[in-house]
Coordinates of C-alpha atoms in Angstrom, one line a residue:
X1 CA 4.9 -23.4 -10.1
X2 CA 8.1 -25.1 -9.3
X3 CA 7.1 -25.4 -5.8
X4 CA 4.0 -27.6 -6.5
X5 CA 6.3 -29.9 -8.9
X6 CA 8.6 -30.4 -6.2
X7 CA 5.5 -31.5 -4.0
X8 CA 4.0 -33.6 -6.8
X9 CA 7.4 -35.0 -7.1
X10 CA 7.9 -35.7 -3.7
X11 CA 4.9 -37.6 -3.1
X12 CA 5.2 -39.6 -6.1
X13 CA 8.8 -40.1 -4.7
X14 CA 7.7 -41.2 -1.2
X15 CA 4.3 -43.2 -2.1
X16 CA 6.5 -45.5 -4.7
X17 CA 9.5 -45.7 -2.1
X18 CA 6.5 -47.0 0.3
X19 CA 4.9 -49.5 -2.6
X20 CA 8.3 -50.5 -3.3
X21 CA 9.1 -52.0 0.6
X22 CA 5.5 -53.2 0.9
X23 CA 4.8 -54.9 -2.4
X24 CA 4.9 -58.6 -2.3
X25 CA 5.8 -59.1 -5.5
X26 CA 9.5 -58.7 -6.3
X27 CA 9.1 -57.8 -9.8
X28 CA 6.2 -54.7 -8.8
X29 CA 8.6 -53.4 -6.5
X30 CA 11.3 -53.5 -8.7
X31 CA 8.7 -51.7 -11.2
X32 CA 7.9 -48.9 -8.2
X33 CA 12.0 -48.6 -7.5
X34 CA 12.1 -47.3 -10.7
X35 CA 9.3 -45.3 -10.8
X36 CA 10.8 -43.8 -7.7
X37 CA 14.3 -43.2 -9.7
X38 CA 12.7 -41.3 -12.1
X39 CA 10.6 -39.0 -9.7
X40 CA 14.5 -38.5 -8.1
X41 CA 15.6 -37.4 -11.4
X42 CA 12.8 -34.8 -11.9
X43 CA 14.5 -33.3 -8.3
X44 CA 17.7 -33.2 -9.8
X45 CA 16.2 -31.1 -12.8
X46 CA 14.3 -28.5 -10.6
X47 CA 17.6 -28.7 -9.0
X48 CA 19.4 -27.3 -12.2
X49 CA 21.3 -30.4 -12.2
X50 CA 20.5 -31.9 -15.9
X51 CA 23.3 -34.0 -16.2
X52 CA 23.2 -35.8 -12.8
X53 CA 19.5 -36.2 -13.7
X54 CA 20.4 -37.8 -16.8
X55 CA 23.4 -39.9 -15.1
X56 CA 20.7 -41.0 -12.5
X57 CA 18.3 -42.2 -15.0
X58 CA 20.7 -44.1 -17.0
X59 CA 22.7 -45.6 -14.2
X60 CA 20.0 -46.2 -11.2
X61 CA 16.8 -46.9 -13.9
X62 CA 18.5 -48.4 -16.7
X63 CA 21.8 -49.9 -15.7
X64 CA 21.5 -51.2 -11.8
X65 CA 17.4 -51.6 -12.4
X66 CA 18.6 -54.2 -14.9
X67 CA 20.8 -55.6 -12.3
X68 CA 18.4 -56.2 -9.8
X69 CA 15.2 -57.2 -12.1
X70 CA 18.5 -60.2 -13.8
X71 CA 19.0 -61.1 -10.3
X72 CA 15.6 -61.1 -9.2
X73 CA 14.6 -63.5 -11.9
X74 CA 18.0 -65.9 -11.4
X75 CA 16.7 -66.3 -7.4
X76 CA 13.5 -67.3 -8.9
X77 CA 11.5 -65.3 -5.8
X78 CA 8.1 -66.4 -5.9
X79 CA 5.4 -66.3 -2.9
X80 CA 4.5 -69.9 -3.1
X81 CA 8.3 -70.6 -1.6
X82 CA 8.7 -68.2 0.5
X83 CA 9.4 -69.1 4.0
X84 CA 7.1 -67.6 6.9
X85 CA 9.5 -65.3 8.8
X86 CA 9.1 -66.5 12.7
X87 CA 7.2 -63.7 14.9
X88 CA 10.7 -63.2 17.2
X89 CA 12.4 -62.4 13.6
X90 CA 10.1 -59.8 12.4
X91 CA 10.1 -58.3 16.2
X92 CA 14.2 -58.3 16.1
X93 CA 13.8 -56.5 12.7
X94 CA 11.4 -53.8 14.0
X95 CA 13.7 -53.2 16.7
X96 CA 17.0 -53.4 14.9
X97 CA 15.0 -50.7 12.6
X98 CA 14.0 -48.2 15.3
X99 CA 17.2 -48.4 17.1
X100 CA 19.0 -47.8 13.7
X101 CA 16.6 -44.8 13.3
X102 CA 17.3 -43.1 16.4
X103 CA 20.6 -43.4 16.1
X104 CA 20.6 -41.7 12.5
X105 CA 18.2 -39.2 14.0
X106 CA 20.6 -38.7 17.0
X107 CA 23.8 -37.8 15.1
X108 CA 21.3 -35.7 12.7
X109 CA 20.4 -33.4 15.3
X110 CA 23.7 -33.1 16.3
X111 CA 25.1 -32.2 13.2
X112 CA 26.1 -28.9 12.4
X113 CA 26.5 -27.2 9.4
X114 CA 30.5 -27.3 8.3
X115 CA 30.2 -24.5 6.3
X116 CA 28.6 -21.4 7.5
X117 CA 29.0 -18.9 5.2
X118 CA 28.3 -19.5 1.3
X119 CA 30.8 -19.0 -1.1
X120 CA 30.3 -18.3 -4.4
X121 CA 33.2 -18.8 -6.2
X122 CA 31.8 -18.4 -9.9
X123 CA 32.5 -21.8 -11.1
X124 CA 30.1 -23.4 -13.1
X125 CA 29.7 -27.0 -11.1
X126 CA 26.9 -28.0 -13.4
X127 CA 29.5 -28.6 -16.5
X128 CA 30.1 -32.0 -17.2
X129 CA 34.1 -30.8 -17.5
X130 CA 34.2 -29.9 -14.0
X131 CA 32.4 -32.8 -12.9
X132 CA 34.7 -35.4 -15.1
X133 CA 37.6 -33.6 -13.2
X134 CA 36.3 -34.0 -10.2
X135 CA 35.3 -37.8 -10.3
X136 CA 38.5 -38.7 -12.2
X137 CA 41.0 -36.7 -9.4
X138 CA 39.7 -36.0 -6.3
X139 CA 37.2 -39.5 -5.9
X140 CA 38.5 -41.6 -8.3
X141 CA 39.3 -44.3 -5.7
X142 CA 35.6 -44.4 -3.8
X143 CA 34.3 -44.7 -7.8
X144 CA 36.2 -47.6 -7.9
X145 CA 35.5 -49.2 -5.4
X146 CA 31.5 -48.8 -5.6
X147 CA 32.3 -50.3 -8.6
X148 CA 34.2 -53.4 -7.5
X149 CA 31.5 -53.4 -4.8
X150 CA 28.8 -53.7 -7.7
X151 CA 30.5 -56.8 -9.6
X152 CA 31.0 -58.4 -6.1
X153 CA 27.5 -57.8 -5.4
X154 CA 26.1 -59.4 -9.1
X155 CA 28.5 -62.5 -9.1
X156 CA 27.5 -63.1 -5.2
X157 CA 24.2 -62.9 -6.8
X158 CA 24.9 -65.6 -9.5
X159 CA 26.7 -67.7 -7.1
X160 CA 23.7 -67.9 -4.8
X161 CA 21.3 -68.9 -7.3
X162 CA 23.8 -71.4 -8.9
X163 CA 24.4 -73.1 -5.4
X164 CA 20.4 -73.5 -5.4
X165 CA 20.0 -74.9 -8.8
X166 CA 22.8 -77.5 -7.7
X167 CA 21.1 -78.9 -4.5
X168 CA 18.0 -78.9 -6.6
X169 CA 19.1 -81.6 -8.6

């Protein structure tokens, strides 16, 4: 039973991941992206990992969704004024993209697995105690900087489509 969620959750997860790059519309994909989040979050739960399925939900489909759809509607992205990409673009983006893949695929293979023996040490990883002691010691400074990274991100956002509105007038 859990085996055919986990299939029916993966190919909801991969055909809205797909719908999300090739949709045309910004706002549809943004509507797949979280369709996609949520199908992540049902892996989480046959994972045994309710809370980070809950934390996904609320951060990636409520709080950063948000984000994006805000910022999506501040660039005003609409089809009519959108630029035609010159061929030697789109072939330098192709490239770039398969070049990028081998390489990830190349230092894949090579990986190894660091640990080779499981331990099980009895600790219950799942709690939200262990967790909060976790992010809040050991990667409390990478938390803070995804999150400066985040507010840098939305007021380059705002900046960009407040440098439009200007020439605009």
């Amino acid at each position: 039973m859990v085996e055919i969620i986990f299939y029916i959750l993966a190919a909801i997860t991969l055909g809205t991941a797909f719908l999300t790059l090739l949709s045309r519309n910004p706002i549809h994909s943004a509507i797949y992206l979280v369709v996609c989040f949520f199908s992540l979050a049902g892996h989480y739960i046959l994972l045994n990992a309710q809370f980070l399925a809950i934390v996904h939900i609320i951060v990636y489909s409520g709080a950063i969704m948000i984000l994006m759809l805000f910022t999506i509607m501040l660039m005003n992205l609409n089809e009519q004024f959108e630029k035609h990409k010159p061929t030697l673009s789109i072939v330098a983006a192709v490239a770039a993209f398969c070049l990028l893949g081998l390489i990830l695929l190349s230092a894949l293979v090579r990986t190894q697995p660091i640990v080779e023996t499981y331990y099980q040490s009895g600790e219950d990883f799942q709690s939200i105690k262990v967790l909060g002691q976790v992010l809040m010691n050991e990667y409390l400074v990478p938390f803070e900087f995804v999150s400066v990274l985040l507010l840098v991100a939305m007021i380059g956002a705002v900046l960009i489509s407040k440098k439009e509105q200007l020439k605009a007038k």
